[in-house]
Amino acid sequence: MISAVVLAAEEGAEAASHLPIPPLAFGLLAFGGLVALLLVTYAFRSVGTRH
């Protein structure tokens, strides 16, 4: 009985750990997104001094 519960829990945890892309890709996408936001912020750095 207990071993069936443990086996079911392990299968559930294994099914939840499948990622659509590799973990490194998540980091690279996050880094790229943050760099893009940094560039957008940098592009508008002197807007406040024009007025």
C-alpha positions as a printed NumPy array, in Angstrom:
array([[  0.   ,   0.   ,   0.   ],
       [  2.649,   2.507,   1.046],
       [  4.959,   1.564,  -1.808],
       [  2.131,   2.248,  -4.281],
       [  1.703,   5.746,  -2.826],
       [  5.444,   6.399,  -3.035],
       [  5.541,   5.114,  -6.602],
       [  2.615,   7.348,  -7.593],
       [  4.266,  10.364,  -5.975],
       [  7.509,   9.709,  -7.845],
       [  5.688,   9.42 , -11.16 ],
       [  3.862,  12.685, -10.495],
       [  7.071,  14.507,  -9.654],
       [  8.766,  13.118, -12.754],
       [  5.902,  14.232, -14.999],
       [  6.052,  17.754, -13.581],
       [  9.771,  18.111, -14.266],
       [  9.595,  17.846, -18.073],
       [ 10.457,  21.225, -19.539],
       [  9.637,  22.284, -23.1  ],
       [ 13.167,  23.69 , -23.554],
       [ 16.458,  23.008, -21.751],
       [ 17.043,  24.899, -18.476],
       [ 19.97 ,  26.782, -20.022],
       [ 17.623,  28.171, -22.66 ],
       [ 15.383,  29.635, -19.952],
       [ 18.37 ,  31.5  , -18.551],
       [ 19.469,  32.722, -21.962],
       [ 15.956,  33.895, -22.821],
       [ 15.667,  35.724, -19.511],
       [ 19.074,  37.325, -20.011],
       [ 18.184,  38.37 , -23.557],
       [ 14.884,  39.832, -22.412],
       [ 16.547,  41.833, -19.664],
       [ 19.221,  43.116, -22.062],
       [ 16.449,  44.192, -24.456],
       [ 14.729,  46.075, -21.629],
       [ 18.049,  47.662, -20.704],
       [ 18.53 ,  48.861, -24.29 ],
       [ 15.022,  50.337, -24.384],
       [ 15.685,  52.139, -21.108],
       [ 19.039,  53.376, -22.394],
       [ 17.423,  54.7  , -25.589],
       [ 15.184,  57.008, -23.559],
       [ 17.88 ,  58.225, -21.147],
       [ 17.835,  61.884, -22.251],
       [ 14.112,  62.402, -22.837],
       [ 13.65 ,  64.153, -19.488],
       [ 16.382,  66.737, -20.186],
       [ 14.827,  67.937, -23.456],
       [ 11.998,  69.823, -21.745]])
